[in-house]
Amino acid sequence: MNKRELVEAIADRVGDRKTATEAVNAVIDAIQKAVASGDKVSITGFGAFEMVNKPARTARNPSTGAEINVAESWAPKFRPGSDFKELVNTGGKKIGKKK
């Protein structure tokens, strides 16, 4: 599923494509800005987005064998929640917790 398909799926539930597009864009923008500023975004039942540090390291060029210095960097990370993992592991059929 890509962004366009996600908007279509949400449009089916909210009634129109414009509202769905604005909602998807707002959620993505809010998550990106929060994570980029160092905040952790947790969505209960879905998962958590956070920023992780990748320290500087020495790597090796596979073609030449020469050492390469890789600079420190930051990267976004997603950890799925237990409900999401359960849904994926059961092939989309929700089982387990009764509410």
Backbone as JSON, one array per atom type, in Angstrom:
{
  "sequence": "MNKRELVEAIADRVGDRKTATEAVNAVIDAIQKAVASGDKVSITGFGAFEMVNKPARTARNPSTGAEINVAESWAPKFRPGSDFKELVNTGGKKIGKKK",
  "N": [[0.85, -1.17, 0.0], [0.63, 2.13, -0.94], [1.0, 5.74, -0.42], [-1.09, 7.01, -1.83], [-2.98, 4.93, -2.04], [-3.5, 4.54, 0.65], [-4.73, 6.98, 1.29], [-7.04, 6.68, -0.27], [-8.25, 4.47, 1.04], [-8.81, 5.59, 3.51], [-10.47, 7.67, 2.71], [-12.73, 6.26, 1.96], [-13.78, 5.71, 4.44], [-14.11, 8.22, 5.75], [-15.52, 9.76, 4.0], [-14.78, 11.77, 2.02], [-12.21, 12.49, -0.4], [-10.53, 14.73, -0.15], [-10.55, 15.47, 2.59], [-9.48, 13.13, 3.64], [-6.92, 13.12, 2.47], [-5.82, 15.44, 3.63], [-5.83, 14.61, 6.31], [-4.1, 12.35, 6.32], [-1.71, 13.58, 5.44], [-1.34, 15.42, 7.55], [-0.94, 13.72, 9.77], [1.39, 12.31, 9.01], [3.19, 14.47, 8.73], [3.21, 15.51, 11.37], [4.31, 13.33, 12.82], [6.84, 13.09, 11.56], [8.01, 15.62, 12.15], [8.06, 15.57, 14.97], [9.7, 13.32, 15.56], [12.06, 14.08, 14.24], [12.8, 16.2, 15.85], [13.63, 14.9, 18.06], [11.79, 13.73, 19.73], [9.83, 10.95, 20.96], [7.35, 9.13, 19.35], [4.54, 7.54, 20.29], [2.06, 5.26, 19.49], [-0.53, 3.75, 20.8], [-1.06, 0.29, 20.55], [-0.28, 0.28, 17.92], [2.47, 1.18, 17.41], [5.83, 2.54, 17.9], [7.6, 5.44, 17.01], [10.89, 6.61, 16.72], [14.01, 8.43, 17.13], [17.23, 7.3, 16.41], [20.69, 7.01, 17.27], [23.45, 6.52, 15.18], [26.57, 5.61, 15.68], [29.84, 6.88, 14.67], [31.9, 4.91, 12.56], [34.22, 2.42, 11.29], [34.27, 1.12, 8.11], [34.4, -1.31, 5.41], [35.31, -1.21, 2.01], [33.77, -3.3, -0.21], [34.66, -3.94, -2.77], [37.37, -3.09, -3.07], [38.54, -3.53, -0.64], [39.49, -1.55, 0.92], [39.65, 0.55, 3.84], [36.98, 2.54, 5.09], [35.89, 5.54, 6.51], [32.95, 5.99, 8.22], [30.68, 8.44, 8.88], [29.12, 9.67, 11.92], [25.59, 9.36, 12.33], [22.03, 10.06, 12.35], [18.97, 8.29, 12.56], [15.59, 7.46, 11.66], [13.47, 5.24, 13.52], [11.24, 2.49, 13.73], [9.23, 0.74, 15.96], [7.13, -1.91, 16.12], [3.98, -2.25, 17.86], [2.58, -4.56, 20.3], [-0.04, -5.42, 19.63], [-0.1, -4.89, 16.88], [1.98, -6.56, 15.97], [0.84, -9.04, 16.63], [-1.39, -9.07, 14.93], [-0.12, -9.11, 12.42], [1.28, -11.54, 12.61], [-0.81, -13.34, 12.65], [-1.81, -13.29, 10.17], [-3.53, -11.17, 9.6], [-5.84, -11.72, 10.92], [-7.46, -10.95, 13.74], [-6.83, -12.11, 16.93], [-6.92, -13.34, 20.31], [-6.76, -10.97, 22.76], [-9.68, -10.14, 24.49], [-12.11, -7.66, 24.59]],
  "CA": [[0.0, 0.0, 0.0], [1.37, 3.39, -0.96], [0.28, 6.86, 0.19], [-2.34, 7.22, -2.56], [-3.9, 3.87, -1.65], [-3.88, 4.83, 2.03], [-5.7, 8.07, 1.23], [-8.29, 6.1, -0.78], [-8.84, 3.63, 2.08], [-9.35, 6.49, 4.54], [-11.57, 8.4, 2.08], [-13.9, 5.38, 2.03], [-14.32, 5.77, 5.81], [-14.47, 9.57, 6.18], [-16.48, 10.33, 3.06], [-14.25, 12.44, 0.83], [-10.78, 12.35, -0.63], [-9.8, 15.92, 0.32], [-10.4, 15.33, 4.04], [-8.57, 12.01, 3.87], [-5.58, 13.57, 2.1], [-5.36, 16.36, 4.68], [-5.59, 13.83, 7.53], [-2.87, 11.56, 6.13], [-0.57, 14.51, 5.41], [-1.16, 15.98, 8.88], [-0.36, 12.68, 10.65], [2.78, 12.08, 8.58], [3.96, 15.67, 9.05], [3.37, 15.59, 12.82], [5.25, 12.28, 13.23], [8.18, 13.44, 11.08], [8.55, 16.76, 12.91], [8.32, 15.15, 16.36], [10.87, 12.43, 15.58], [13.24, 14.88, 13.84], [13.2, 17.05, 16.97], [14.12, 14.05, 19.14], [10.69, 13.15, 20.52], [9.36, 9.62, 20.63], [5.91, 9.15, 19.07], [3.98, 6.22, 20.59], [0.65, 5.1, 19.17], [-0.91, 2.52, 21.48], [-1.58, -0.76, 19.69], [0.34, 0.34, 16.59], [3.92, 1.13, 17.55], [6.54, 3.75, 18.32], [8.61, 6.02, 16.12], [11.89, 7.34, 17.49], [15.25, 8.73, 16.45], [18.35, 6.57, 17.0], [22.03, 7.45, 16.89], [24.37, 5.53, 14.61], [27.88, 6.2, 15.91], [30.85, 6.79, 13.62], [32.53, 3.58, 12.53], [35.07, 2.12, 10.16], [33.7, 0.05, 7.27], [35.32, -1.77, 4.39], [34.81, -1.23, 0.65], [33.81, -4.71, -0.61], [35.39, -4.11, -4.04], [38.81, -2.88, -2.95], [39.02, -3.92, 0.68], [39.99, -0.36, 1.62], [38.84, 1.01, 4.96], [36.25, 3.78, 4.87], [35.33, 6.1, 7.74], [31.55, 6.33, 8.09], [30.38, 9.47, 9.88], [27.97, 9.49, 12.81], [24.33, 9.83, 11.74], [20.79, 9.8, 13.07], [18.01, 7.64, 11.68], [14.3, 7.14, 12.28], [13.28, 3.82, 13.81], [9.87, 2.14, 14.09], [9.06, -0.52, 16.68], [5.71, -2.23, 16.15], [3.37, -2.6, 19.13], [2.21, -5.97, 20.44], [-1.26, -5.69, 18.86], [0.27, -4.88, 15.47], [2.74, -7.8, 15.75], [-0.1, -10.15, 16.68], [-2.18, -9.0, 13.71], [0.74, -9.56, 11.32], [1.59, -12.96, 12.8], [-2.0, -14.17, 12.42], [-2.26, -13.07, 8.8], [-4.58, -10.18, 9.54], [-7.0, -12.15, 11.7], [-7.26, -10.54, 15.12], [-7.18, -13.1, 17.95], [-6.3, -13.05, 21.61], [-7.39, -10.11, 23.76], [-11.11, -9.85, 24.41], [-12.39, -6.38, 25.26]],
  "C": [[0.89, 1.23, 0.0], [0.49, 4.51, -0.41], [-1.07, 7.09, -0.5], [-3.39, 6.19, -2.17], [-4.37, 4.05, -0.2], [-4.94, 5.93, 2.08], [-7.05, 7.53, 0.75], [-9.0, 5.27, 0.29], [-9.47, 4.5, 3.17], [-10.54, 7.27, 3.97], [-12.85, 7.57, 2.1], [-14.57, 5.45, 3.4], [-14.8, 7.15, 6.21], [-15.39, 10.28, 5.2], [-15.91, 11.06, 1.87], [-12.73, 12.4, 0.81], [-9.99, 13.54, -0.06], [-9.54, 15.83, 1.83], [-9.39, 14.23, 4.37], [-7.13, 12.41, 3.56], [-5.01, 14.5, 3.16], [-5.03, 15.61, 5.97], [-4.29, 13.04, 7.43], [-1.65, 12.47, 6.17], [-0.29, 15.1, 6.79], [-0.5, 14.97, 9.83], [1.11, 12.46, 10.3], [3.67, 13.26, 8.98], [4.23, 15.78, 10.56], [4.38, 14.55, 13.33], [6.66, 12.65, 12.81], [8.79, 14.58, 11.88], [8.9, 16.36, 14.34], [9.57, 14.3, 16.44], [12.14, 13.2, 15.24], [13.72, 15.78, 14.98], [13.63, 16.23, 18.19], [13.04, 13.44, 20.02], [10.38, 11.74, 20.05], [7.85, 9.71, 20.43], [5.39, 7.73, 19.27], [2.5, 6.23, 20.28], [0.25, 3.74, 19.71], [-1.54, 1.53, 20.51], [-0.95, -0.8, 18.32], [1.85, 0.24, 16.69], [4.5, 2.46, 17.96], [7.57, 4.15, 17.28], [9.58, 6.78, 17.0], [13.14, 7.56, 16.65], [16.38, 7.98, 17.16], [19.67, 7.07, 16.44], [22.81, 6.27, 16.32], [25.77, 6.13, 14.74], [28.82, 6.04, 14.72], [31.53, 5.43, 13.71], [33.44, 3.47, 11.31], [34.45, 0.95, 9.41], [34.74, -0.33, 6.22], [34.63, -1.77, 3.03], [34.89, -2.67, 0.16], [34.58, -4.95, -1.91], [36.9, -4.06, -3.87], [39.38, -3.37, -1.64], [39.54, -2.75, 1.5], [39.05, 0.03, 2.76], [38.21, 2.36, 4.63], [35.73, 4.25, 6.23], [33.9, 6.53, 7.46], [31.21, 7.28, 9.23], [29.18, 9.07, 10.74], [26.72, 10.01, 12.09], [23.17, 9.48, 12.66], [19.81, 9.19, 12.09], [16.69, 7.42, 12.4], [14.19, 5.63, 12.49], [11.81, 3.6, 14.18], [9.89, 0.8, 14.8], [7.58, -0.82, 16.75], [5.23, -2.6, 17.54], [2.93, -4.05, 19.14], [0.95, -6.31, 19.66], [-0.96, -5.78, 17.37], [1.04, -6.16, 15.12], [1.81, -9.0, 15.7], [-0.93, -10.22, 15.4], [-1.38, -9.51, 12.51], [1.0, -11.06, 11.41], [0.4, -13.88, 12.58], [-2.58, -13.95, 11.03], [-3.42, -12.11, 8.68], [-5.84, -10.56, 10.3], [-6.73, -11.88, 13.17], [-7.73, -11.67, 16.07], [-6.64, -12.63, 19.29], [-7.18, -12.21, 22.5], [-8.88, -9.89, 23.48], [-11.37, -8.56, 25.17], [-13.81, -6.32, 25.7]]
}
